[in-house]
Amino acid sequence: MKQVVLQMEALTCPSCIKKIEGALGKMDGVEQAKVLFNSGKVKARFDERKINAEEIERTVTKLGYPVLSKKMSQSAH
């Protein structure tokens, strides 16, 4: 498993969180998606054999949330 952290602009509404987490959670290969409201970050743990970080980033951008930066790491799980 890999993890990507997307740095966003500050998120200001709870519905934004549900929208992002819901969309990413439905993607094949995404095991977990979590929005960190206060820091404006989206963390997603995913199976790199099924999906890649660029597809996750593209989905968030299509929802209307610009991604400022992206950081990849191995997931602890």
mmCIF file of C-alpha atoms in Angstrom:
data_model
loop_
_atom_site.group_PDB
_atom_site.id
_atom_site.type_symbol
_atom_site.label_atom_id
_atom_site.label_comp_id
_atom_site.label_asym_id
_atom_site.label_seq_id
_atom_site.Cartn_x
_atom_site.Cartn_y
_atom_site.Cartn_z
ATOM 1 C CA MET A 1 0.000 0.000 0.000
ATOM 2 C CA LYS A 2 1.045 3.565 -0.687
ATOM 3 C CA GLN A 3 -0.145 6.790 0.830
ATOM 4 C CA VAL A 4 -0.481 10.180 -0.802
ATOM 5 C CA VAL A 5 -0.976 13.450 1.049
ATOM 6 C CA LEU A 6 -2.460 16.259 -1.028
ATOM 7 C CA GLN A 7 -1.992 19.790 0.287
ATOM 8 C CA MET A 8 -5.027 21.889 -0.492
ATOM 9 C CA GLU A 9 -6.147 25.412 0.188
ATOM 10 C CA ALA A 10 -7.996 25.709 3.493
ATOM 11 C CA LEU A 11 -11.277 23.806 3.427
ATOM 12 C CA THR A 12 -14.118 25.787 4.925
ATOM 13 C CA CYS A 13 -17.181 23.557 4.990
ATOM 14 C CA PRO A 14 -18.070 20.124 6.380
ATOM 15 C CA SER A 15 -19.841 19.247 3.125
ATOM 16 C CA CYS A 16 -16.490 19.677 1.305
ATOM 17 C CA ILE A 17 -15.026 16.965 3.523
ATOM 18 C CA LYS A 18 -17.901 14.557 2.847
ATOM 19 C CA LYS A 19 -17.719 15.262 -0.891
ATOM 20 C CA ILE A 20 -13.972 14.532 -1.119
ATOM 21 C CA GLU A 21 -13.968 11.519 1.219
ATOM 22 C CA GLY A 22 -17.047 10.092 -0.510
ATOM 23 C CA ALA A 23 -15.647 10.439 -4.034
ATOM 24 C CA LEU A 24 -12.246 8.980 -3.144
ATOM 25 C CA GLY A 25 -13.785 6.200 -1.044
ATOM 26 C CA LYS A 26 -15.723 4.965 -4.083
ATOM 27 C CA MET A 27 -12.618 4.649 -6.251
ATOM 28 C CA ASP A 28 -11.374 1.113 -6.876
ATOM 29 C CA GLY A 29 -8.065 0.668 -5.095
ATOM 30 C CA VAL A 30 -8.521 3.424 -2.492
ATOM 31 C CA GLU A 31 -8.518 1.749 0.905
ATOM 32 C CA GLN A 32 -8.974 4.869 3.012
ATOM 33 C CA ALA A 33 -9.452 8.585 2.386
ATOM 34 C CA LYS A 34 -9.329 11.154 5.175
ATOM 35 C CA VAL A 35 -9.624 14.923 5.020
ATOM 36 C CA LEU A 36 -7.669 16.790 7.684
ATOM 37 C CA PHE A 37 -9.867 19.867 7.927
ATOM 38 C CA ASN A 38 -7.600 22.179 9.959
ATOM 39 C CA SER A 39 -4.476 21.634 7.871
ATOM 40 C CA GLY A 40 -6.222 21.508 4.481
ATOM 41 C CA LYS A 41 -4.789 18.080 3.666
ATOM 42 C CA VAL A 42 -6.258 14.975 2.091
ATOM 43 C CA LYS A 43 -4.640 11.640 2.975
ATOM 44 C CA ALA A 44 -5.446 8.618 0.859
ATOM 45 C CA ARG A 45 -4.121 5.080 1.311
ATOM 46 C CA PHE A 46 -4.304 3.076 -1.898
ATOM 47 C CA ASP A 47 -3.239 -0.069 -3.722
ATOM 48 C CA GLU A 48 -0.776 1.068 -6.382
ATOM 49 C CA ARG A 49 -1.608 -2.005 -8.489
ATOM 50 C CA LYS A 50 -5.159 -0.689 -8.993
ATOM 51 C CA ILE A 51 -4.824 3.096 -8.946
ATOM 52 C CA ASN A 52 -2.140 5.781 -8.844
ATOM 53 C CA ALA A 53 -1.708 9.069 -7.017
ATOM 54 C CA GLU A 54 -2.280 11.091 -10.187
ATOM 55 C CA GLU A 55 -5.777 9.612 -10.576
ATOM 56 C CA ILE A 56 -6.569 10.506 -6.954
ATOM 57 C CA GLU A 57 -5.246 14.037 -7.443
ATOM 58 C CA ARG A 58 -7.228 14.418 -10.690
ATOM 59 C CA THR A 59 -10.446 13.347 -8.942
ATOM 60 C CA VAL A 60 -9.992 15.938 -6.172
ATOM 61 C CA THR A 61 -9.249 18.639 -8.762
ATOM 62 C CA LYS A 62 -12.348 17.695 -10.798
ATOM 63 C CA LEU A 63 -14.437 18.164 -7.644
ATOM 64 C CA GLY A 64 -13.282 21.791 -7.664
ATOM 65 C CA TYR A 65 -10.501 21.690 -5.063
ATOM 66 C CA PRO A 66 -7.074 22.760 -6.354
ATOM 67 C CA VAL A 67 -4.145 20.644 -5.181
ATOM 68 C CA LEU A 68 -1.149 22.772 -4.190
ATOM 69 C CA SER A 69 1.319 19.924 -3.635
ATOM 70 C CA LYS A 70 1.539 16.139 -3.326
ATOM 71 C CA LYS A 71 3.700 13.911 -1.134
ATOM 72 C CA MET A 72 3.990 10.119 -1.523
ATOM 73 C CA SER A 73 5.015 7.532 1.067
ATOM 74 C CA GLN A 74 4.758 3.842 1.865
ATOM 75 C CA SER A 75 1.755 3.114 4.066
ATOM 76 C CA ALA A 76 2.412 1.471 7.411
ATOM 77 C CA HIS A 77 -0.305 -1.122 6.715
#
